[in-house]
Amino acid sequence: MTDETINVRIPDRSSAEQGQGEYFFLTVNGRTEKISFHDYDKIYSIPGLYEKLFYDRYKCNSPEVVCSLLEKNLEQSDLDSSELSVLDIGAGNGIVGEVLKKIGAENIVGLDIIEEAEEAAWRDRPEVYQRYYTADLTQLTEKEKYELTNTYFNCLTVVAALGFEDIPPHAFSAGYNFIDSPGWFAFNIKEDFLENKTDSSGFSKLINEMMNDNLIDLKDKHLYRHRLCQDGTPLNYYAVVAEKKDDVPEDMVQQFL
Ligand SMILES: C[S@@+](CC[C@H](N)C(=O)[O-])C[C@H]1O[C@@H](n2cnc3c(N)ncnc32)[C@H](O)[C@@H]1O
């Protein structure tokens, strides 16, 4: 292991600057780079940086909020978390998997589109996932499809990974369709992305169609502060738990391509 000097400088931001996106400056061995909050590859490559930034500095608590909502709904249905077989998509470096383990889930598989996420998950939380796929859900290999189909998942989790610049509706649908019916679906999503008025992500339309066509049965929906924005204002998300009734059909997916 090399002795790197690492320094993180977070700029003071006013709300007027918010449209420019969120970023910080990372200096490694004297070389400084401006890093966007979506540069997950660079963030995961430094152990502890993701946690320091989003969890300590910007007070994210979404894995706990989503997993405890799931736990509460399982209890209300007289189900035990140890019976879950979870596919965690947009899994990152494994924080959601770690919380799922804490609530009693034993069988958890992670998936993320970038290899730095998988590397960080094995590096930081090697005991959490039984398997981890670096994969694009819309371009899976036959082997990946076979393995994911034959794992018989009964729960999908997606935390802080749906929508703009992250998992789009058609990729989400592919992940959702690997879950058995009946099954569980626990996720969070930006407030605007679930409300028709301002949604440009497609998720408001998709989730509403899924409810109207009885593909999901909404069990719980809770608006809360996902984290602070860089200007200090709250970034509100919905935590949602639903029961899966059926797959998303191909014609529903097509409109999001
Ligand atoms: C904000 S992080 C959330 C990580 C983790 N779920 C958590 O709550 O800490 C979003 C993650 O979604 C992943 N992601 C973005 N687009 C994706 C896609 N199309 N398929 C799978 N993962 C994706 C990113 O690589 C990143 O690791």
XYZ file of N, CA and C and ligand atoms in Angstrom:
798
model
N 0.836 -1.208 0.000
C 0.000 0.000 0.000
C 0.872 1.260 0.000
N 0.526 2.271 -0.819
C 1.336 3.485 -0.874
C 0.870 4.480 0.187
N 1.802 5.343 0.638
C 1.439 6.378 1.609
C 0.998 7.611 0.845
N -0.281 7.733 0.570
C -0.770 8.880 -0.183
C -1.157 9.994 0.778
N -0.936 11.253 0.343
C -1.452 12.379 1.123
C -2.754 12.784 0.466
N -3.829 12.731 1.257
C -5.147 13.024 0.696
C -5.766 14.186 1.440
N -6.272 15.147 0.660
C -6.932 16.286 1.290
C -8.242 16.567 0.555
N -9.277 16.843 1.327
C -10.581 17.137 0.719
C -10.974 18.549 1.117
N -11.315 19.357 0.108
C -11.792 20.715 0.427
C -13.185 20.883 -0.150
N -14.103 21.188 0.758
C -15.493 21.344 0.327
C -15.794 22.839 0.260
N -16.230 23.340 -0.892
C -16.466 24.784 -0.999
C -17.713 25.208 -0.227
N -17.694 26.449 0.262
C -18.922 27.010 0.848
C -19.830 27.366 -0.315
N -21.066 26.918 -0.235
C -21.951 27.143 -1.380
C -23.195 27.904 -0.953
N -23.601 28.852 -1.775
C -24.882 29.517 -1.542
C -25.909 28.822 -2.423
N -27.186 28.998 -2.111
C -28.216 28.318 -2.891
C -28.230 28.811 -4.335
N -27.740 30.043 -4.585
C -27.731 30.577 -5.944
C -26.830 29.752 -6.861
N -25.849 29.078 -6.279
C -24.905 28.289 -7.079
C -25.384 26.865 -7.327
N -26.514 26.502 -6.709
C -26.928 25.104 -6.689
C -27.047 24.474 -8.077
N -27.509 25.278 -9.063
C -27.691 24.760 -10.421
C -26.397 24.267 -11.044
N -25.274 24.700 -10.521
C -23.981 24.286 -11.100
C -23.573 22.884 -10.675
N -24.390 22.243 -9.877
C -24.062 20.892 -9.432
C -23.202 20.923 -8.178
N -23.114 19.776 -7.546
C -22.380 19.714 -6.278
C -20.993 19.097 -6.522
N -20.008 19.635 -5.834
C -18.639 19.190 -6.079
C -17.757 19.478 -4.866
N -16.555 18.941 -4.922
C -15.541 19.274 -3.918
C -14.181 19.143 -4.590
N -13.157 19.554 -3.882
C -11.804 19.457 -4.443
C -11.039 18.364 -3.699
N -10.448 17.485 -4.482
C -9.685 16.387 -3.898
C -8.220 16.548 -4.292
N -7.349 16.581 -3.285
C -5.917 16.671 -3.567
C -5.249 15.375 -3.137
N -4.660 14.683 -4.085
C -3.929 13.449 -3.768
C -2.483 13.663 -4.192
N -1.584 13.539 -3.219
C -0.150 13.743 -3.457
C 0.132 15.047 -4.202
N -0.526 16.122 -3.763
C -0.259 17.449 -4.324
C -1.018 17.763 -5.598
N -1.758 16.796 -6.148
C -2.487 17.041 -7.395
C -3.988 17.232 -7.083
N -4.514 18.405 -7.465
C -5.894 18.734 -7.097
C -6.850 18.543 -8.275
N -7.999 17.964 -7.980
C -9.012 17.719 -9.006
C -10.371 18.162 -8.470
N -11.201 18.720 -9.332
C -12.576 19.058 -8.941
C -13.429 17.811 -9.189
N -14.083 17.344 -8.152
C -14.836 16.087 -8.253
C -16.317 16.357 -8.061
N -17.131 15.902 -9.009
C -18.585 16.040 -8.869
C -19.097 14.958 -7.924
N -20.237 15.228 -7.280
C -20.823 14.234 -6.379
C -21.210 12.956 -7.122
N -21.292 13.035 -8.455
C -21.635 11.838 -9.224
C -20.406 11.096 -9.756
N -19.212 11.579 -9.424
C -17.988 10.873 -9.839
C -17.727 9.731 -8.861
N -18.662 8.773 -8.832
C -18.571 7.704 -7.832
C -17.284 6.895 -7.968
N -16.803 6.717 -9.192
C -15.584 5.919 -9.372
C -14.434 6.505 -8.562
N -14.289 7.836 -8.642
C -13.184 8.487 -7.912
C -13.455 8.484 -6.411
N -14.701 8.681 -6.035
C -15.037 8.749 -4.598
C -14.824 7.381 -3.935
N -15.318 6.305 -4.584
C -15.166 4.971 -3.985
C -13.704 4.544 -3.901
N -12.881 5.088 -4.790
C -11.507 4.584 -4.821
C -10.713 5.012 -3.586
N -11.242 5.960 -2.816
C -10.563 6.364 -1.573
C -11.369 5.849 -0.384
N -10.845 4.885 0.361
C -11.612 4.296 1.470
C -12.134 5.352 2.435
N -13.419 5.280 2.732
C -14.026 6.171 3.726
C -14.513 7.506 3.188
N -14.125 7.856 1.949
C -14.496 9.180 1.434
C -16.005 9.300 1.204
N -16.607 8.267 0.623
C -18.060 8.287 0.369
C -18.831 8.494 1.684
N -18.431 7.780 2.726
C -19.098 7.877 4.028
C -18.900 9.263 4.629
N -17.662 9.780 4.552
C -17.367 11.100 5.140
C -18.184 12.188 4.462
N -18.261 12.091 3.138
C -18.930 13.132 2.366
C -20.449 13.086 2.569
N -21.040 11.956 2.180
C -22.505 11.905 2.155
C -23.124 11.626 3.526
N -22.470 10.801 4.317
C -23.088 10.401 5.593
C -22.706 11.348 6.730
N -21.424 11.718 6.836
C -21.021 12.602 7.933
C -21.338 14.063 7.602
N -20.839 14.516 6.475
C -20.984 15.942 6.168
C -22.415 16.308 5.761
N -23.014 15.493 4.885
C -24.336 15.865 4.366
C -25.483 15.048 4.968
N -25.154 14.335 6.065
C -26.170 13.741 6.957
C -27.153 12.783 6.279
N -26.669 12.048 5.305
C -27.547 11.055 4.661
C -27.875 9.940 5.666
N -29.128 9.524 5.699
C -29.489 8.392 6.560
C -30.445 7.447 5.838
N -30.393 7.477 4.514
C -31.373 6.730 3.724
C -31.305 5.208 3.878
N -30.130 4.589 3.964
C -30.145 3.128 4.138
C -30.944 2.723 5.376
N -30.750 3.438 6.494
C -31.502 3.116 7.721
C -32.994 3.366 7.509
N -33.339 4.503 6.903
C -34.768 4.850 6.740
C -35.468 3.804 5.875
N -34.856 3.464 4.739
C -35.508 2.522 3.810
C -35.560 1.115 4.415
N -34.447 0.691 5.026
C -34.417 -0.687 5.569
C -35.323 -0.824 6.785
N -35.435 0.234 7.598
C -36.330 0.075 8.761
C -37.788 0.110 8.316
N -38.083 0.839 7.245
C -39.465 0.812 6.717
C -39.793 -0.588 6.176
N -38.791 -1.190 5.535
C -38.978 -2.559 5.035
C -39.197 -3.516 6.214
N -38.349 -3.380 7.236
C -38.443 -4.256 8.410
C -39.829 -4.140 9.053
N -40.299 -2.897 9.208
C -41.619 -2.663 9.831
C -42.722 -3.358 9.023
N -42.644 -3.257 7.710
C -43.692 -3.860 6.875
C -43.606 -5.385 6.850
N -42.386 -5.910 6.960
C -42.251 -7.371 7.036
C -42.893 -7.860 8.331
N -42.607 -7.148 9.431
C -43.182 -7.539 10.721
C -44.701 -7.511 10.670
N -45.237 -6.453 10.040
C -46.699 -6.344 9.960
C -47.302 -7.482 9.134
N -46.480 -8.068 8.266
C -46.968 -9.186 7.445
C -46.539 -10.525 8.035
N -46.045 -10.474 9.279
C -45.593 -11.693 9.967
C -44.487 -12.420 9.229
N -43.599 -11.643 8.611
C -42.468 -12.250 7.902
C -41.175 -11.895 8.609
N -40.211 -12.772 8.501
C -38.934 -12.575 9.152
C -37.897 -12.140 8.109
N -37.075 -11.155 8.471
C -36.063 -10.663 7.510
C -35.102 -11.763 7.070
N -34.937 -12.782 7.914
C -33.993 -13.844 7.547
C -34.506 -14.640 6.333
N -35.796 -14.472 6.007
C -36.346 -15.177 4.835
C -36.104 -14.417 3.531
N -35.513 -13.225 3.649
C -35.317 -12.421 2.440
C -34.153 -12.939 1.599
N -34.344 -12.857 0.302
C -33.251 -13.053 -0.640
C -33.233 -11.769 -1.475
N -32.254 -10.915 -1.188
C -32.330 -9.531 -1.681
C -31.386 -9.285 -2.860
N -31.909 -8.600 -3.870
C -31.062 -8.029 -4.920
C -30.983 -6.533 -4.635
N -29.775 -6.039 -4.353
C -29.562 -4.622 -4.033
C -28.912 -3.966 -5.239
N -29.677 -3.143 -5.972
C -29.102 -2.556 -7.196
C -28.665 -1.101 -6.943
N -27.625 -0.694 -7.665
C -26.978 0.587 -7.358
C -26.364 0.466 -5.977
N -25.738 -0.678 -5.727
C -25.324 -1.066 -4.372
C -24.135 -0.275 -3.852
N -23.361 0.332 -4.751
C -22.222 1.130 -4.307
C -21.248 0.324 -3.475
N -20.741 0.940 -2.410
C -19.736 0.248 -1.585
C -20.354 -0.542 -0.435
N -21.667 -0.775 -0.498
C -22.260 -1.789 0.381
C -22.940 -1.310 1.648
N -23.206 -0.018 1.749
C -23.810 0.482 2.995
C -25.218 -0.081 3.178
N -25.980 -0.174 2.096
C -27.349 -0.704 2.199
C -27.302 -2.186 2.583
N -26.385 -2.912 1.956
C -26.228 -4.333 2.284
C -25.905 -4.517 3.766
N -25.056 -3.634 4.280
C -24.679 -3.717 5.693
C -25.906 -3.521 6.591
N -26.760 -2.553 6.236
C -27.957 -2.302 7.062
C -28.957 -3.452 6.895
N -29.054 -4.002 5.686
C -29.947 -5.162 5.482
C -29.506 -6.318 6.379
N -28.201 -6.493 6.481
C -27.681 -7.548 7.377
C -28.062 -7.279 8.819
N -27.968 -5.997 9.211
C -28.306 -5.624 10.592
C -29.760 -5.932 10.914
N -30.662 -5.781 9.926
C -32.074 -6.068 10.213
C -32.375 -7.569 10.063
N -31.354 -8.359 9.732
C -31.526 -9.809 9.767
C -31.496 -10.525 8.427
N -31.334 -9.775 7.316
C -31.266 -10.446 6.012
C -29.935 -11.197 5.913
N -29.987 -12.387 5.348
C -28.757 -13.187 5.274
C -28.274 -13.363 3.841
N -29.230 -13.358 2.907
C -28.865 -13.596 1.504
C -29.006 -12.308 0.708
N -27.871 -11.709 0.416
C -27.896 -10.404 -0.264
C -26.898 -10.420 -1.430
N -27.401 -10.022 -2.593
C -26.540 -9.927 -3.782
C -26.519 -8.462 -4.215
N -25.343 -7.937 -4.484
C -25.213 -6.550 -4.916
C -24.985 -6.447 -6.416
N -25.372 -5.311 -6.969
C -25.115 -5.033 -8.387
C -24.909 -3.535 -8.553
N -23.918 -3.179 -9.333
C -23.669 -1.763 -9.643
C -23.058 -1.709 -11.038
N -23.197 -0.560 -11.665
C -22.722 -0.455 -13.053
C -21.216 -0.184 -13.125
N -20.612 0.287 -12.046
C -19.170 0.584 -12.135
C -18.340 -0.377 -11.273
N -17.188 -0.749 -11.816
C -16.373 -1.749 -11.117
C -15.765 -1.208 -9.826
N -15.603 0.134 -9.751
C -15.039 0.720 -8.524
C -15.975 0.479 -7.338
N -17.291 0.361 -7.616
C -18.253 0.091 -6.539
C -18.035 -1.321 -6.006
N -17.949 -2.275 -6.923
C -17.723 -3.664 -6.475
C -16.405 -3.778 -5.714
N -15.351 -3.169 -6.259
C -14.043 -3.232 -5.577
C -14.146 -2.655 -4.165
N -14.855 -1.512 -4.046
C -14.977 -0.870 -2.721
C -15.830 -1.717 -1.780
N -16.865 -2.374 -2.319
C -17.723 -3.216 -1.450
C -16.920 -4.383 -0.878
N -16.126 -5.049 -1.715
C -15.305 -6.173 -1.203
C -14.223 -5.659 -0.261
N -13.701 -4.476 -0.573
C -12.639 -3.899 0.274
C -13.192 -3.463 1.647
N -14.356 -2.760 1.645
C -14.852 -2.124 2.879
C -15.832 -2.995 3.667
N -16.587 -3.842 2.964
C -17.620 -4.647 3.651
C -17.647 -6.061 3.073
N -16.537 -6.790 3.232
C -16.414 -8.081 2.546
C -17.410 -9.134 3.026
N -18.014 -8.913 4.190
C -18.918 -9.925 4.753
C -20.371 -9.724 4.343
N -20.678 -8.691 3.569
C -22.079 -8.338 3.337
C -22.730 -9.104 2.182
N -22.110 -9.072 1.027
C -22.761 -9.642 -0.163
C -22.283 -11.062 -0.433
N -23.231 -11.899 -0.834
C -22.832 -13.256 -1.228
C -22.197 -13.237 -2.610
N -22.780 -12.397 -3.469
C -22.176 -12.169 -4.790
C -22.356 -10.693 -5.115
N -21.557 -10.209 -6.035
C -21.683 -8.805 -6.450
C -21.412 -8.776 -7.948
N -22.301 -8.146 -8.695
C -22.126 -8.045 -10.142
C -21.775 -6.619 -10.528
N -20.719 -6.476 -11.302
C -20.512 -5.213 -11.999
C -21.187 -5.402 -13.342
N -22.335 -4.758 -13.524
C -23.107 -5.049 -14.738
C -24.073 -3.920 -15.071
N -24.382 -3.830 -16.362
C -25.432 -2.931 -16.838
C -26.692 -3.788 -16.969
N -27.724 -3.450 -16.220
C -28.945 -4.279 -16.202
C -29.607 -4.395 -17.569
N -29.301 -3.463 -18.473
C -29.911 -3.512 -19.796
C -29.039 -4.305 -20.789
N -27.856 -4.707 -20.331
C -26.966 -5.450 -21.244
C -26.287 -6.598 -20.526
N -27.092 -7.403 -19.861
C -26.519 -8.511 -19.095
C -26.069 -9.629 -20.024
N -25.050 -10.343 -19.613
C -24.633 -11.513 -20.379
C -25.617 -12.658 -20.084
N -25.583 -13.703 -20.919
C -26.480 -14.855 -20.689
C -26.185 -15.485 -19.333
N -24.905 -15.529 -18.963
C -24.512 -16.119 -17.668
C -25.097 -15.300 -16.511
N -24.985 -13.976 -16.612
C -25.532 -13.120 -15.544
C -27.045 -13.291 -15.448
N -27.707 -13.320 -16.614
C -29.180 -13.488 -16.609
C -29.558 -14.807 -15.955
N -28.833 -15.847 -16.329
C -29.121 -17.186 -15.798
C -28.961 -17.190 -14.275
N -27.842 -16.637 -13.811
C -27.581 -16.653 -12.359
C -28.599 -15.810 -11.598
N -28.915 -14.643 -12.141
C -29.862 -13.757 -11.443
C -31.270 -14.366 -11.435
N -31.652 -15.005 -12.543
C -32.976 -15.647 -12.597
C -33.053 -16.805 -11.615
N -31.957 -17.545 -11.493
C -31.990 -18.757 -10.675
C -31.601 -18.539 -9.211
N -31.517 -17.272 -8.813
C -31.258 -16.993 -7.393
C -32.576 -16.908 -6.619
N -33.681 -16.725 -7.324
C -35.010 -16.641 -6.694
C -35.055 -15.565 -5.624
N -34.791 -14.329 -6.057
C -34.876 -13.188 -5.150
C -36.329 -12.949 -4.766
N -36.548 -12.530 -3.526
C -37.904 -12.117 -3.141
C -37.925 -10.675 -2.643
N -36.836 -9.946 -2.890
C -36.804 -8.533 -2.460
C -35.809 -7.739 -3.310
N -36.250 -6.561 -3.742
C -35.360 -5.636 -4.459
C -35.161 -4.398 -3.592
N -33.915 -3.969 -3.411
C -33.673 -2.677 -2.758
C -32.913 -1.769 -3.728
N -33.311 -0.500 -3.733
C -32.613 0.522 -4.535
C -32.584 1.790 -3.690
N -31.418 2.148 -3.202
C -31.323 3.322 -2.322
C -30.384 4.359 -2.945
N -30.901 5.573 -3.071
C -30.132 6.714 -3.599
C -29.568 6.422 -4.982
N -30.301 5.667 -5.767
C -29.744 5.270 -7.065
C -30.757 5.329 -8.214
N -31.966 5.845 -7.952
C -32.946 5.912 -9.048
C -33.013 7.321 -9.602
N -33.023 7.429 -10.911
C -33.297 8.725 -11.524
C -32.093 9.356 -12.182
N -32.182 10.671 -12.284
C -31.246 11.476 -13.049
C -29.780 11.096 -12.788
N -29.078 10.750 -13.853
C -27.655 10.344 -13.811
C -27.418 9.013 -13.102
N -28.473 8.368 -12.606
C -28.287 7.058 -11.988
C -29.111 6.031 -12.771
N -29.835 5.161 -12.080
C -30.521 4.067 -12.774
C -31.785 4.583 -13.481
N -31.870 4.441 -14.808
C -33.057 4.904 -15.533
C -34.188 3.871 -15.443
N -35.435 4.281 -15.792
C -36.585 3.377 -15.644
C -36.412 2.004 -16.313
N -35.831 1.955 -17.515
C -35.756 0.647 -18.194
C -34.752 -0.281 -17.509
N -33.673 0.285 -16.934
C -32.698 -0.552 -16.212
C -33.305 -1.017 -14.890
N -34.004 -0.106 -14.236
C -34.682 -0.476 -12.993
C -35.658 -1.639 -13.255
N -36.445 -1.526 -14.352
C -37.448 -2.559 -14.656
C -36.789 -3.926 -14.844
N -35.626 -3.935 -15.471
C -34.912 -5.210 -15.669
C -34.547 -5.819 -14.322
N -34.087 -4.980 -13.380
C -33.750 -5.476 -12.036
C -34.992 -5.962 -11.303
N -36.048 -5.175 -11.407
C -37.319 -5.508 -10.732
C -37.854 -6.855 -11.215
N -37.682 -7.127 -12.494
C -38.233 -8.364 -13.067
C -37.449 -9.616 -12.643
N -36.318 -9.443 -11.960
C -35.613 -10.613 -11.407
C -36.197 -11.043 -10.057
N -37.126 -10.244 -9.525
C -37.707 -10.567 -8.211
C -38.949 -11.435 -8.422
N -39.095 -12.449 -7.591
C -40.283 -13.307 -7.672
C -41.535 -12.542 -7.258
N -42.691 -13.035 -7.695
C -43.970 -12.485 -7.248
C -44.698 -13.576 -6.467
N -45.177 -13.334 -5.254
C -45.062 -12.073 -4.533
C -43.648 -11.854 -4.015
N -43.313 -10.575 -3.898
C -41.993 -10.218 -3.382
C -42.062 -8.824 -2.796
N -40.909 -8.325 -2.361
C -40.859 -7.003 -1.734
C -39.979 -6.062 -2.529
N -40.325 -4.799 -2.418
C -39.619 -3.782 -3.176
C -39.467 -2.569 -2.258
N -38.231 -2.238 -1.892
C -37.987 -1.111 -0.991
C -37.016 -0.161 -1.667
N -37.395 1.105 -1.754
C -36.544 2.058 -2.471
C -36.761 3.467 -1.944
N -35.898 4.376 -2.386
C -36.181 5.786 -2.141
C -35.982 6.537 -3.451
N -36.625 7.682 -3.517
C -36.571 8.464 -4.747
C -36.837 9.924 -4.425
N -36.176 10.788 -5.180
C -36.324 12.221 -4.975
C -37.801 12.593 -5.037
N -38.190 13.477 -4.118
C -39.596 13.903 -4.026
C -40.154 14.272 -5.407
N -39.415 15.115 -6.164
C -39.895 15.592 -7.472
C -40.095 14.453 -8.468
N -39.281 13.373 -8.319
C -39.344 12.281 -9.294
C -40.560 11.387 -9.090
N -41.232 11.547 -7.929
C -42.408 10.715 -7.706
C -43.692 11.521 -7.897
N -43.526 12.817 -8.081
C -44.712 13.661 -8.222
C -44.791 14.160 -9.656
N -45.955 13.946 -10.246
C -46.152 14.217 -11.660
C -45.660 15.571 -12.139
N -45.881 16.617 -11.304
C -45.656 17.997 -11.747
C -44.272 18.219 -12.354
N -43.246 17.764 -11.649
C -41.900 18.166 -12.059
C -41.038 16.993 -12.518
N -41.638 15.841 -12.673
C -40.824 14.661 -12.957
C -40.345 14.617 -14.398
N -39.015 14.540 -14.569
C -38.488 14.368 -15.911
C -37.765 13.025 -16.000
N -37.747 12.294 -14.886
C -36.984 11.041 -14.853
C -37.771 9.871 -15.447
N -39.120 9.995 -15.498
C -39.964 8.893 -15.971
C -40.503 8.038 -14.832
N -39.934 8.183 -13.635
C -40.334 7.287 -12.550
C -41.745 7.529 -12.040
N -42.181 8.782 -12.047
C -43.542 9.062 -11.591
C -44.531 8.295 -12.477
N -44.323 8.380 -13.783
C -45.194 7.700 -14.752
C -45.117 6.182 -14.558
N -43.887 5.679 -14.445
C -43.707 4.232 -14.327
C -44.352 3.694 -13.037
N -44.065 4.325 -11.910
C -44.594 3.821 -10.634
C -46.128 3.919 -10.630
N -46.657 5.016 -11.186
C -48.126 5.140 -11.247
C -48.744 4.061 -12.126
N -48.109 3.794 -13.270
C -48.629 2.729 -14.149
C -48.532 1.370 -13.462
N -47.433 1.179 -12.723
C -47.272 -0.106 -12.017
C -48.375 -0.282 -10.961
N -48.745 0.823 -10.317
C -49.819 0.723 -9.309
C -51.176 0.528 -9.996
N -51.415 1.299 -11.050
C -52.717 1.194 -11.750
C -52.926 -0.195 -12.338
N -51.840 -0.815 -12.818
C -51.959 -2.143 -13.429
C -51.781 -3.262 -12.404
N -51.777 -2.876 -11.123
C -51.684 -3.852 -10.030
C -50.413 -4.701 -10.072
N -49.311 -4.094 -10.531
C -48.027 -4.804 -10.525
C -47.362 -4.659 -9.164
N -47.706 -3.553 -8.480
C -47.237 -3.382 -7.094
C -48.401 -2.935 -6.220
N -48.285 -3.333 -4.971
C -49.252 -2.906 -3.967
C -48.468 -2.043 -2.970
N -48.735 -0.738 -3.009
C -48.003 0.191 -2.149
C -48.344 -0.058 -0.680
N -47.320 -0.294 0.126
C -47.555 -0.589 1.546
C -47.280 0.616 2.426
N -46.240 1.384 2.091
C -45.824 2.483 2.950
C -45.061 3.506 2.118
N -45.299 4.778 2.402
C -44.597 5.842 1.674
C -44.335 6.955 2.667
N -43.076 7.404 2.749
C -42.723 8.302 3.841
C -41.764 9.369 3.311
N -42.179 10.634 3.414
C -41.326 11.740 2.948
C -40.368 12.148 4.075
N -39.086 12.250 3.754
C -38.102 12.543 4.795
C -36.899 13.255 4.165
N -35.978 13.728 5.013
C -34.773 14.370 4.488
C -33.728 13.308 4.180
N -33.475 13.134 2.886
C -32.485 12.140 2.444
C -31.078 12.572 2.880
N -30.766 13.841 2.595
C -29.497 14.422 3.046
C -29.598 15.926 2.891
N -28.544 16.612 3.303
C -28.479 18.050 3.060
C -27.864 18.284 1.681
N -28.327 19.323 0.996
C -27.653 19.747 -0.236
C -26.397 20.522 0.172
N -25.570 20.811 -0.820
C -24.325 21.502 -0.500
C -24.569 22.916 0.032
N -25.714 23.515 -0.315
C -26.018 24.858 0.209
C -26.721 24.802 1.565
N -26.858 23.605 2.113
C -27.443 23.463 3.445
C -28.949 23.211 3.454
N -29.577 23.300 2.282
C -31.030 23.063 2.240
C -31.292 21.550 2.232
N -32.466 21.139 2.743
C -32.745 19.697 2.768
C -33.079 19.146 1.385
N -32.608 17.956 1.110
C -32.958 17.252 -0.130
C -33.937 16.155 0.277
N -35.195 16.354 -0.096
C -36.234 15.436 0.380
C -36.500 14.293 -0.587
N -36.626 13.114 -0.031
C -36.915 11.910 -0.806
C -38.124 11.206 -0.193
N -38.757 10.353 -0.990
C -39.721 9.413 -0.450
C -39.021 8.078 -0.214
N -39.270 7.492 0.947
C -38.917 6.080 1.157
C -40.198 5.310 0.879
N -40.101 4.239 0.103
C -41.301 3.511 -0.305
C -41.083 2.010 -0.111
N -42.097 1.349 0.419
C -42.096 -0.117 0.465
C -43.352 -0.599 -0.223
N -43.187 -1.541 -1.127
C -44.334 -2.070 -1.866
C -44.205 -3.579 -1.975
N -45.335 -4.218 -2.202
C -45.285 -5.648 -2.463
C -45.332 -5.837 -3.972
N -44.453 -6.666 -4.466
C -44.467 -6.942 -5.902
C -45.537 -7.968 -6.208
N -46.365 -7.651 -7.212
C -47.426 -8.585 -7.627
C -47.083 -9.245 -8.955
N -46.414 -8.454 -9.814
C -46.113 -8.996 -11.144
C -44.969 -8.222 -11.798
N -44.421 -8.804 -12.856
C -43.335 -8.156 -13.605
C -43.829 -6.910 -14.349
N -42.892 -6.039 -14.693
C -43.187 -4.930 -15.600
C -43.167 -5.506 -17.015
N -44.287 -5.411 -17.762
C -44.304 -5.991 -19.113
C -43.469 -5.182 -20.103
N -43.017 -5.851 -21.158
C -42.125 -5.238 -22.143
C -42.723 -3.957 -22.750
N -44.045 -3.946 -23.028
C -44.627 -2.746 -23.659
C -44.611 -1.544 -22.711
N -44.640 -1.792 -21.421
C -44.557 -0.673 -20.467
C -43.122 -0.123 -20.441
N -42.151 -1.021 -20.562
C -40.748 -0.610 -20.534
C -40.400 0.199 -21.787
N -40.983 -0.207 -22.933
C -40.626 0.385 -24.231
C -40.742 1.911 -24.246
N -41.764 2.459 -23.560
C -41.986 3.910 -23.606
C -40.846 4.698 -22.945
N -39.976 3.999 -22.190
C -38.888 4.711 -21.513
C -37.557 4.562 -22.251
N -37.593 3.912 -23.411
C -36.329 3.713 -24.147
C -36.022 4.897 -25.050
C -25.509 7.488 -4.537
S -24.858 5.936 -4.921
C -25.810 4.911 -3.805
C -25.045 3.728 -3.318
C -25.752 2.933 -2.230
N -27.026 2.413 -2.682
C -25.939 3.772 -0.985
O -27.107 4.077 -0.655
O -24.951 4.130 -0.354
C -25.606 5.526 -6.502
C -25.038 4.260 -7.104
O -25.834 3.892 -8.239
C -24.949 3.358 -9.210
N -25.585 3.392 -10.550
C -25.801 4.463 -11.337
N -26.386 4.081 -12.501
C -26.553 2.731 -12.434
C -27.102 1.745 -13.302
N -27.632 2.085 -14.503
N -27.104 0.460 -12.904
C -26.592 0.104 -11.696
N -26.054 0.991 -10.816
C -26.034 2.288 -11.169
C -23.731 4.243 -9.103
O -22.576 3.666 -9.707
C -23.615 4.412 -7.596
O -22.784 3.417 -7.032
